[in-house]
Coordinates of C-alpha atoms in Angstrom, one line a residue:
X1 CA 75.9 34.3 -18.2
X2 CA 76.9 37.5 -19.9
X3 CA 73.3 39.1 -20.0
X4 CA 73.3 39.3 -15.8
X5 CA 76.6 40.0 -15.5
X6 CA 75.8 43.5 -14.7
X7 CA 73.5 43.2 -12.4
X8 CA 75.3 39.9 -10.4
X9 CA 78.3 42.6 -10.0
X10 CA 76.3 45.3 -8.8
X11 CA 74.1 43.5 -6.4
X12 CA 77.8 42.0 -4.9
X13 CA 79.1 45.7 -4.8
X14 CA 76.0 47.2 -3.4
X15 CA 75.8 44.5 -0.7
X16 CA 79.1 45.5 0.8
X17 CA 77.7 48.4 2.4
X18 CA 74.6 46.9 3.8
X19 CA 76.4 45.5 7.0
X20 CA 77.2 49.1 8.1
X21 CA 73.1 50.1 8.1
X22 CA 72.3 50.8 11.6
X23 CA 69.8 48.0 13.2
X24 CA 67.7 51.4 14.0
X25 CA 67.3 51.9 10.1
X26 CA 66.8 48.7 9.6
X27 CA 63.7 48.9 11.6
X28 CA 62.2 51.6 10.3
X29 CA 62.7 50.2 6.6
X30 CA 61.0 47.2 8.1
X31 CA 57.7 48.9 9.9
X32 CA 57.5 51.0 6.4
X33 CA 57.7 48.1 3.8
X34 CA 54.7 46.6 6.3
X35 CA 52.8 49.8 6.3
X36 CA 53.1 50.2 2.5
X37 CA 52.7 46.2 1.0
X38 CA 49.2 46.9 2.8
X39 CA 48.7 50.0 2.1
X40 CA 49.3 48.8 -1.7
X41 CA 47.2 45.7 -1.9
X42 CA 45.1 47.0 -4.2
X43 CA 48.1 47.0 -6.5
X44 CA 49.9 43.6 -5.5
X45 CA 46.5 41.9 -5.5
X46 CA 45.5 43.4 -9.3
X47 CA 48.5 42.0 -10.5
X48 CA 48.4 38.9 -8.4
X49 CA 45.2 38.4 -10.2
X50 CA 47.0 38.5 -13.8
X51 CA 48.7 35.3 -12.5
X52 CA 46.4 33.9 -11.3
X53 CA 44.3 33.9 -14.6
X54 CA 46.6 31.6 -16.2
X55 CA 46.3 28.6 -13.8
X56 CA 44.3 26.2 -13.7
X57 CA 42.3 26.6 -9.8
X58 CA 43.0 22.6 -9.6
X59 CA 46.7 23.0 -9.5
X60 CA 48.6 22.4 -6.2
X61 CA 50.5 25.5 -6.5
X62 CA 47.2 27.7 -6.9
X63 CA 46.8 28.2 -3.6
X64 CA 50.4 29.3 -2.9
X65 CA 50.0 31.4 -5.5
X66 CA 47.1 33.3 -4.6
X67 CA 47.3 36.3 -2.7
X68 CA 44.0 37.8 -0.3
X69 CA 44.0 41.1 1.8
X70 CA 44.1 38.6 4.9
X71 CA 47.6 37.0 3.5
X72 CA 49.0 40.4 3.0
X73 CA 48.4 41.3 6.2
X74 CA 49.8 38.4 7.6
X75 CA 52.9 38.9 5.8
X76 CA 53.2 42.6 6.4
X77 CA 52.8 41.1 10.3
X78 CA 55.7 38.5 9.6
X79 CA 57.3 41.6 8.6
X80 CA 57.1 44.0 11.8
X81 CA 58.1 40.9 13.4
X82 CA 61.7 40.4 12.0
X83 CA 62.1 44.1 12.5
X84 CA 61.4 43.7 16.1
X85 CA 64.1 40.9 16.5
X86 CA 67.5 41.4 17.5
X87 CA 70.3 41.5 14.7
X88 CA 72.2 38.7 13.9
X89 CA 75.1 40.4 13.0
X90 CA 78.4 41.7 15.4
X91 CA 77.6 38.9 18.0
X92 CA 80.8 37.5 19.7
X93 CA 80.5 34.0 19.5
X94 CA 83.5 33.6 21.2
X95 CA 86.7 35.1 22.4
X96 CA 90.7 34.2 24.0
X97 CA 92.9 35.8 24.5
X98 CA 96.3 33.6 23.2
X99 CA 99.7 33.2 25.1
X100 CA 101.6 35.6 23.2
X101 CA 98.9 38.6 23.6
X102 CA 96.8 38.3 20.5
X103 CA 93.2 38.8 21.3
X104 CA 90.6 36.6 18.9
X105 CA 87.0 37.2 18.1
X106 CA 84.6 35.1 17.0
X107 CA 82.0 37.4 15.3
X108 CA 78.7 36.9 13.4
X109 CA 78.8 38.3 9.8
X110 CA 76.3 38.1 6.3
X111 CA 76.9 35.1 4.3
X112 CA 77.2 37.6 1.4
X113 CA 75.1 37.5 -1.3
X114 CA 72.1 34.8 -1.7
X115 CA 70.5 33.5 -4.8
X116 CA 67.0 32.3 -4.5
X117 CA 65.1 30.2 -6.6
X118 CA 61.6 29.6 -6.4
X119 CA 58.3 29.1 -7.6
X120 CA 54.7 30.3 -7.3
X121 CA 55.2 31.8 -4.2
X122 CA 55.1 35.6 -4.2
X123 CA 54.9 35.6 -0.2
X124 CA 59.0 34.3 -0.4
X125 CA 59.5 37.7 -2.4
X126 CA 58.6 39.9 0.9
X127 CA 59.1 37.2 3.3
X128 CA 63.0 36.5 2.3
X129 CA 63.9 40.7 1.2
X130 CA 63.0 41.3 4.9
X131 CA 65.4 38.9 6.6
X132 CA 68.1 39.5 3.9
X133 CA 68.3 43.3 4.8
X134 CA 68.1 42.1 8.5
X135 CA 70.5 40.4 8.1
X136 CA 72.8 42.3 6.0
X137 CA 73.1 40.3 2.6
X138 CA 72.3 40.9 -0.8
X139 CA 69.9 39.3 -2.8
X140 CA 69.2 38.0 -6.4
X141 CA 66.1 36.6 -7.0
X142 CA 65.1 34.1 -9.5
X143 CA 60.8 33.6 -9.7
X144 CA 58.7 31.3 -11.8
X145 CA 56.8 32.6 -14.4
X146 CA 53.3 31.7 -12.5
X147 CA 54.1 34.1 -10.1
X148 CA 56.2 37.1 -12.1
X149 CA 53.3 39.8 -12.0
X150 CA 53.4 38.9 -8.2
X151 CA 57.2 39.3 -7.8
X152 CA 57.3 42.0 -10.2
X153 CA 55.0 44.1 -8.2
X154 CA 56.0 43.4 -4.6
X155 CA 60.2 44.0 -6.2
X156 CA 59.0 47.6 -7.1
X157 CA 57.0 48.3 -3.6
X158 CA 60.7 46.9 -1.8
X159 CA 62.4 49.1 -3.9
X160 CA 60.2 52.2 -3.6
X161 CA 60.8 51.9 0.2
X162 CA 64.1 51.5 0.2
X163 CA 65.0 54.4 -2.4
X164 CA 62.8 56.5 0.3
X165 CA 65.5 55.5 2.8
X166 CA 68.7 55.8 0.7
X167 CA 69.6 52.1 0.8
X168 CA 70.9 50.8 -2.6
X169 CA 67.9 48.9 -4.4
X170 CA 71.0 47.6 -6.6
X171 CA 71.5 45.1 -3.7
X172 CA 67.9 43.1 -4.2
X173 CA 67.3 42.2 -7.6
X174 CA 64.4 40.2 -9.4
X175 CA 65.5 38.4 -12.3
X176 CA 63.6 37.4 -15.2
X177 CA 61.2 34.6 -15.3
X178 CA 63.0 32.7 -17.7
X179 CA 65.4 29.4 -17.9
X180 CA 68.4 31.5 -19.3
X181 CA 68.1 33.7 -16.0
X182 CA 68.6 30.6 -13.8
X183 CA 71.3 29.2 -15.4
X184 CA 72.9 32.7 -15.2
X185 CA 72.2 32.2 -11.6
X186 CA 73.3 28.7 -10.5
X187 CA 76.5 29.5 -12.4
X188 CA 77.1 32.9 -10.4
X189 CA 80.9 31.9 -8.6
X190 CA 82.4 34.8 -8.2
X191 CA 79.5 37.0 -7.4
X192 CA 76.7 34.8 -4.9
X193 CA 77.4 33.1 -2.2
X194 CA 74.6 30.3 -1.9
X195 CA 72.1 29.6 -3.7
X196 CA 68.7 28.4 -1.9
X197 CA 66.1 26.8 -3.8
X198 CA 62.3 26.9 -2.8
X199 CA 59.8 24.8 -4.3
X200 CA 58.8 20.9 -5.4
X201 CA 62.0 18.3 -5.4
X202 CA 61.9 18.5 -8.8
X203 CA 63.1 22.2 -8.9
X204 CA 65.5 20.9 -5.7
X205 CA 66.8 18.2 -7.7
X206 CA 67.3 20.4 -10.6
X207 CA 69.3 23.0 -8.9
X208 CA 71.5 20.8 -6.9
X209 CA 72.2 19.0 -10.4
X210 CA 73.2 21.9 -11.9
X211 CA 74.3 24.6 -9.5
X212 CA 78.4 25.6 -9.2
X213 CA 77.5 28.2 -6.4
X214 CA 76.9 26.2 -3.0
X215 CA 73.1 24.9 -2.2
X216 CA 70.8 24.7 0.3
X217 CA 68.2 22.6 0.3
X218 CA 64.2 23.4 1.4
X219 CA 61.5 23.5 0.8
X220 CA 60.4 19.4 -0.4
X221 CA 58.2 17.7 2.6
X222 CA 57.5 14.3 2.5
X223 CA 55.8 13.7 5.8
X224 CA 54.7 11.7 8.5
X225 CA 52.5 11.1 11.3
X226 CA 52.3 7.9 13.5
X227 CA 49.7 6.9 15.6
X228 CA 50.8 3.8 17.6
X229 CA 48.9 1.7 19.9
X230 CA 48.4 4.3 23.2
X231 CA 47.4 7.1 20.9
X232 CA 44.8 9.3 22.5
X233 CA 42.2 9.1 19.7
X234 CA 41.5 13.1 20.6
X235 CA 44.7 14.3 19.8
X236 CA 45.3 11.8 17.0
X237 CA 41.7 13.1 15.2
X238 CA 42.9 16.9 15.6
X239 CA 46.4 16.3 15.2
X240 CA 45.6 14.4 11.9
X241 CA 42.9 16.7 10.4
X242 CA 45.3 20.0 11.3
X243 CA 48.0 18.5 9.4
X244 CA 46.4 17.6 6.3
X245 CA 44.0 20.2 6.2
X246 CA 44.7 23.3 7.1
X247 CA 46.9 24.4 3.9
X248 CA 47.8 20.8 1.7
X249 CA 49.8 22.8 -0.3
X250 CA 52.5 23.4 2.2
X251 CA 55.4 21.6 2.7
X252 CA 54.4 20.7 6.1
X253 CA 51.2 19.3 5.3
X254 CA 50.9 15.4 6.2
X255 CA 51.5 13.3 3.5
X256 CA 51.4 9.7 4.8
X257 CA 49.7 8.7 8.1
X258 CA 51.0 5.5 9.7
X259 CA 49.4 3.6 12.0
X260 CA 49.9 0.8 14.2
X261 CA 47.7 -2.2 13.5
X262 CA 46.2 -2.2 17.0
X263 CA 44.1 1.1 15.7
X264 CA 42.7 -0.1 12.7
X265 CA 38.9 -0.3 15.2
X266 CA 39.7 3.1 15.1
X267 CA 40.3 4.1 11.5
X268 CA 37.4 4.9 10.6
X269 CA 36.7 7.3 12.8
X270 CA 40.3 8.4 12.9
X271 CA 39.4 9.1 9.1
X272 CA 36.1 10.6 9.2
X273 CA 37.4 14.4 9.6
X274 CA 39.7 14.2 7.1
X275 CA 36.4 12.3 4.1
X276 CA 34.3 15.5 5.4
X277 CA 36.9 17.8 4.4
X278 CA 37.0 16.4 1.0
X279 CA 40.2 13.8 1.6
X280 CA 40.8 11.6 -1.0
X281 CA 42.2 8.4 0.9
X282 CA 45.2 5.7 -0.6
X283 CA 44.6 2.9 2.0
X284 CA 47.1 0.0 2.0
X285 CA 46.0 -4.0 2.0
X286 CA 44.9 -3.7 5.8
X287 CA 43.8 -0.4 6.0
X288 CA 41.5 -0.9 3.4
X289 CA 40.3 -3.8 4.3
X290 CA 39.1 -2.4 8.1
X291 CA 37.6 0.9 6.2
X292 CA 33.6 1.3 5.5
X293 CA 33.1 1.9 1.6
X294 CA 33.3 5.4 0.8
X295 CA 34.1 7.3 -2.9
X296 CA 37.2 8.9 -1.3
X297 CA 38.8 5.7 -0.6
X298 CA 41.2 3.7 -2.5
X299 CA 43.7 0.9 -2.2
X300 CA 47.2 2.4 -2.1
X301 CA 49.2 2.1 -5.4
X302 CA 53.8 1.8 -4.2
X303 CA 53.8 5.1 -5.8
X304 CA 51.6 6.9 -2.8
X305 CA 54.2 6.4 -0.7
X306 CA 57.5 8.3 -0.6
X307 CA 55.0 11.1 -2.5
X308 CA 54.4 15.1 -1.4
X309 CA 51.0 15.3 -2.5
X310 CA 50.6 18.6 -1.9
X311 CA 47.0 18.4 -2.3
X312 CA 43.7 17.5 -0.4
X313 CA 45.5 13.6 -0.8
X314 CA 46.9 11.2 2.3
X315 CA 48.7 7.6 2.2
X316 CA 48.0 5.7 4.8
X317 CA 50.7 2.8 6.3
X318 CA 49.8 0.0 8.5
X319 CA 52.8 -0.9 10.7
X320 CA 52.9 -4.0 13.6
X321 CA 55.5 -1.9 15.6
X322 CA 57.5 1.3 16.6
X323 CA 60.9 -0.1 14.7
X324 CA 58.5 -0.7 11.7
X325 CA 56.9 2.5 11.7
X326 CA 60.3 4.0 11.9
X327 CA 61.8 2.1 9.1
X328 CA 59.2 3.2 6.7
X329 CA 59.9 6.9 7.6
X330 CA 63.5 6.2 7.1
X331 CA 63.1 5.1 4.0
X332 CA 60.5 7.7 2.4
X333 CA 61.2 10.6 4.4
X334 CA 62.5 13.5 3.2
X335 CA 63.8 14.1 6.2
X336 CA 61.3 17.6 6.7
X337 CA 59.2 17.1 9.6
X338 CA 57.6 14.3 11.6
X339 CA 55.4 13.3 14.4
X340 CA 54.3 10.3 16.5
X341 CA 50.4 10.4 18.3
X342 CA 51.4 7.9 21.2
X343 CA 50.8 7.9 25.3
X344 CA 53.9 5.8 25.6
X345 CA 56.9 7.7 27.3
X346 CA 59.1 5.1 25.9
X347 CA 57.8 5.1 22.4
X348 CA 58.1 9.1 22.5
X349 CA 61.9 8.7 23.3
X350 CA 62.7 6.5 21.2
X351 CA 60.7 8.5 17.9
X352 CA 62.4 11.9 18.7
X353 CA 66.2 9.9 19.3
X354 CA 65.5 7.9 16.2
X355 CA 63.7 9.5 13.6
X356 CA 66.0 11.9 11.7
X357 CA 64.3 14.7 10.6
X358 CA 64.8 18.8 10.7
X359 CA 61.6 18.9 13.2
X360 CA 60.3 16.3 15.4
X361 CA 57.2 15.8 17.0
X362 CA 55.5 13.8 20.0
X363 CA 51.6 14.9 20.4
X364 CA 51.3 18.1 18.2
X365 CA 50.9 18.8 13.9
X366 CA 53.6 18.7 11.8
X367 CA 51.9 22.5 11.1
X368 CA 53.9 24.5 13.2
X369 CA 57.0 23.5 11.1
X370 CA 57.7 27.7 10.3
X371 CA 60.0 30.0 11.2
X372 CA 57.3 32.7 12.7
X373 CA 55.7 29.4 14.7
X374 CA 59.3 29.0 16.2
X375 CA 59.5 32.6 16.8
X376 CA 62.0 33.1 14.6
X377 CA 60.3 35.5 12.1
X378 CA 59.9 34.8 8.7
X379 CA 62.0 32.3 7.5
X380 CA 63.3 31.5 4.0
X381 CA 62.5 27.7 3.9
X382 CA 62.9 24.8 5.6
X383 CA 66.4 23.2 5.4
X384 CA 66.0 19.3 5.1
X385 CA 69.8 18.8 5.1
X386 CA 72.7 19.1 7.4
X387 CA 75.4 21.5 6.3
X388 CA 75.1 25.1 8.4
X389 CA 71.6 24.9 9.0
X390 CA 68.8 22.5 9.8
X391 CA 65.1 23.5 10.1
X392 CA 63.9 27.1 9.3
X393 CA 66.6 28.8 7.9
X394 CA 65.3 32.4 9.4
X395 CA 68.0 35.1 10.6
X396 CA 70.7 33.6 12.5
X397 CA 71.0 30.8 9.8
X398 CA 71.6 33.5 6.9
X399 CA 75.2 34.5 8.9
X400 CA 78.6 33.1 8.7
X401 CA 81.0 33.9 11.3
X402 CA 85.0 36.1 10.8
X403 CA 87.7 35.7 13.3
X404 CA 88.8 38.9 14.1
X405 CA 92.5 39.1 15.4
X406 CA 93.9 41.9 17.3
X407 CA 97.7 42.0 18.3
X408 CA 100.6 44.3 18.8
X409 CA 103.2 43.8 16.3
X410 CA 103.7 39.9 17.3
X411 CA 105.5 37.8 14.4
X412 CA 105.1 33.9 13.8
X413 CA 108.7 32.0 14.6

């Protein structure tokens, strides 16, 4: 760890002062970096490009990876919204005032310093810098080598900004692409606070193996959607399609449809948008067996299920009942996000009491599982666990809270 000691000790040092930036700065750091990262795409997107080159347009991850003039405005958007939201930080929480005169505070304050691990994702780069300065903690972060020309352009447009504005670059930090740096990194005690891994369960599983600084998990999405027997055949087609198909490669994206075995008349044309759009179909015993012929279709293999395709791929489940349906989500989710299609009030309750998951869903696509979609901002991943925060981890999830204690010379008998 000695090669990043430097920098883990300057980006903890640096950070201190970050909490005593004025949310009116803030802003304006904010509304710039969005102004420039557009103004600059001819730059990101050039060296985007060189990462590109080097994968194979068939990979899963290509499409994260790639960056267009319409995704960079979208993220310099993301960005002008977290400057618009209020600050986190310096909220009472709560407050007493105790028998013998001491006054306490409950106040929200930065976690400290966060390490972040990810993949080919250059978007996390701008997305998480923005609501780590917004939030007032540092920030060391650890890329893949798909995406380094990516991070290693966007890091220098952040920094350019921020130098402008007299905020210590020292406090955001890119590593290098390499293992070495995230060892360094997962090993980091006495200078980060958490480290949050984004990217497939492997790199998940990898971290939380190996990591001495605290984790938090996002990011992996196993999930499901069930259509049981009062589903409005509508909603179900659009609901379906929407997940699936409008970006595979997110961790929201529908992985495994189940359905109740009252709707197999309707498979097929349940089906048909998603064959269209180029769906390659795993069908189990009785799904298959109700499904017209078709060169996307193929019997489901055990290994389809409890799988985050990430692709232009969907499982589907036949199930003879709500407890069934829920039982195979309990035992393959991975407890991201997911949805029931039903008309059944009852059946509703019961999914959203039952089903234990970050997000929920009666009657709508597993899709609008993002922090902006919540109206949170940009988020920096999905928490699929239960320690401090659940869901997107956006703003308010990034603090920790300080009891503040103010007296007038009382002593403890």
């Amino acid at each position: 760890m000695t090669d990043y000691t430097d920098i883990f000790q300057s980006v903890k040092k640096k950070s201190r002062k970050l909490i005593a930036i004025s949310e009116e700065q803030i802003q304006k750091v904010l509304s710039e970096l969005a102004e420039v990262a557009v103004k600059k795409n001819d730059f990101i997107l050039a060296e985007n490009k060189k990462d590109l080159e080097r994968m194979d347009q068939d990979n899963p991850m290509y499409d994260r990876l790639l960056l267009t003039p319409a995704r960079l405005e979208g993220i310099a958007e993301e960005i002008r919204q977290v400057s618009l939201l209020p600050s986190p930080l310096h909220l009472k929480l709560e407050e007493k005032l105790l028998p013998n005169g001491l006054y306490l505070e409950k106040v929200t304050v930065p976690l400290g310093v966060l390490g972040i691990i990810y993949e080919a994702r250059p978007n996390v780069t701008f997305d998480v810098f923005s609501i780590a300065l917004k939030s007032g903690n540092g920030l060391i972060l650890k890329g893949g080598s798909d995406a380094d020309y990516s991070n290693r352009a966007i890091i220098s447009v952040i920094h350019e900004v921020l130098e402008k504005n007299g905020i210590p670059t020292e406090a955001f930090q890119l590593l290098p692409a390499d293992r070495k740096a995230t060892k360094a990194l997962l090993e980091a005690v006495d200078y980060v606070d958490v480290i949050i891994p984004r990217g497939s369960q492997g790199l998940i599983n990898f971290v939380r193996e190996h990591a001495k600084v605290p984790v938090i998990e996002t990011g992996a999405g196993i999930v499901h959607t069930y259509v049981d027997e009062t589903a409005d055949l509508d909603k179900a087609k659009a609901i379906i399609h929407n997940a699936k198909t409008r970006r595979p490669s997110v961790c929201n994206s529908l992985d495994c449809l189940i359905i109740h075995q009252s709707q197999l008349k309707n498979l097929n044309e349940l089906i048909q948008p998603l064959l269209e759009s180029g769906v390659k179909i795993y069908a189990d015993e009785q799904a298959f067996s109700n499904l017209k012929g078709h060169e996307l279709i193929q019997k489901a293999m055990p290994e389809h299920f409890g799988t985050e395709f990430l692709s232009w791929q969907l499982a589907i489940k036949t199930v003879d009942s709500l407890e069934e349906a829920i039982a195979h989500i309990s035992t393959f989710s991975s407890k991201h996000s997911e949805a029931i299609v039903s008309e059944n009030q009852e059946n509703i309750r019961r999914f959203l009491l039952e089903v234990d998951a970050a997000a929920v869903y009666a009657n709508a696509s597993t899709a609008f599982t993002d922090g902006a979609q919540f109206g949170l901002g940009a988020e920096i991943g999905i928490s699929t666990q239960k320690l401090h925060a659940r869901g997107p981890m956006a703003l308010r999830e990034l603090t920790s809270y300080k009891w503040v204690i103010r007296g007038n010379g009382q002593v403890r008998s």
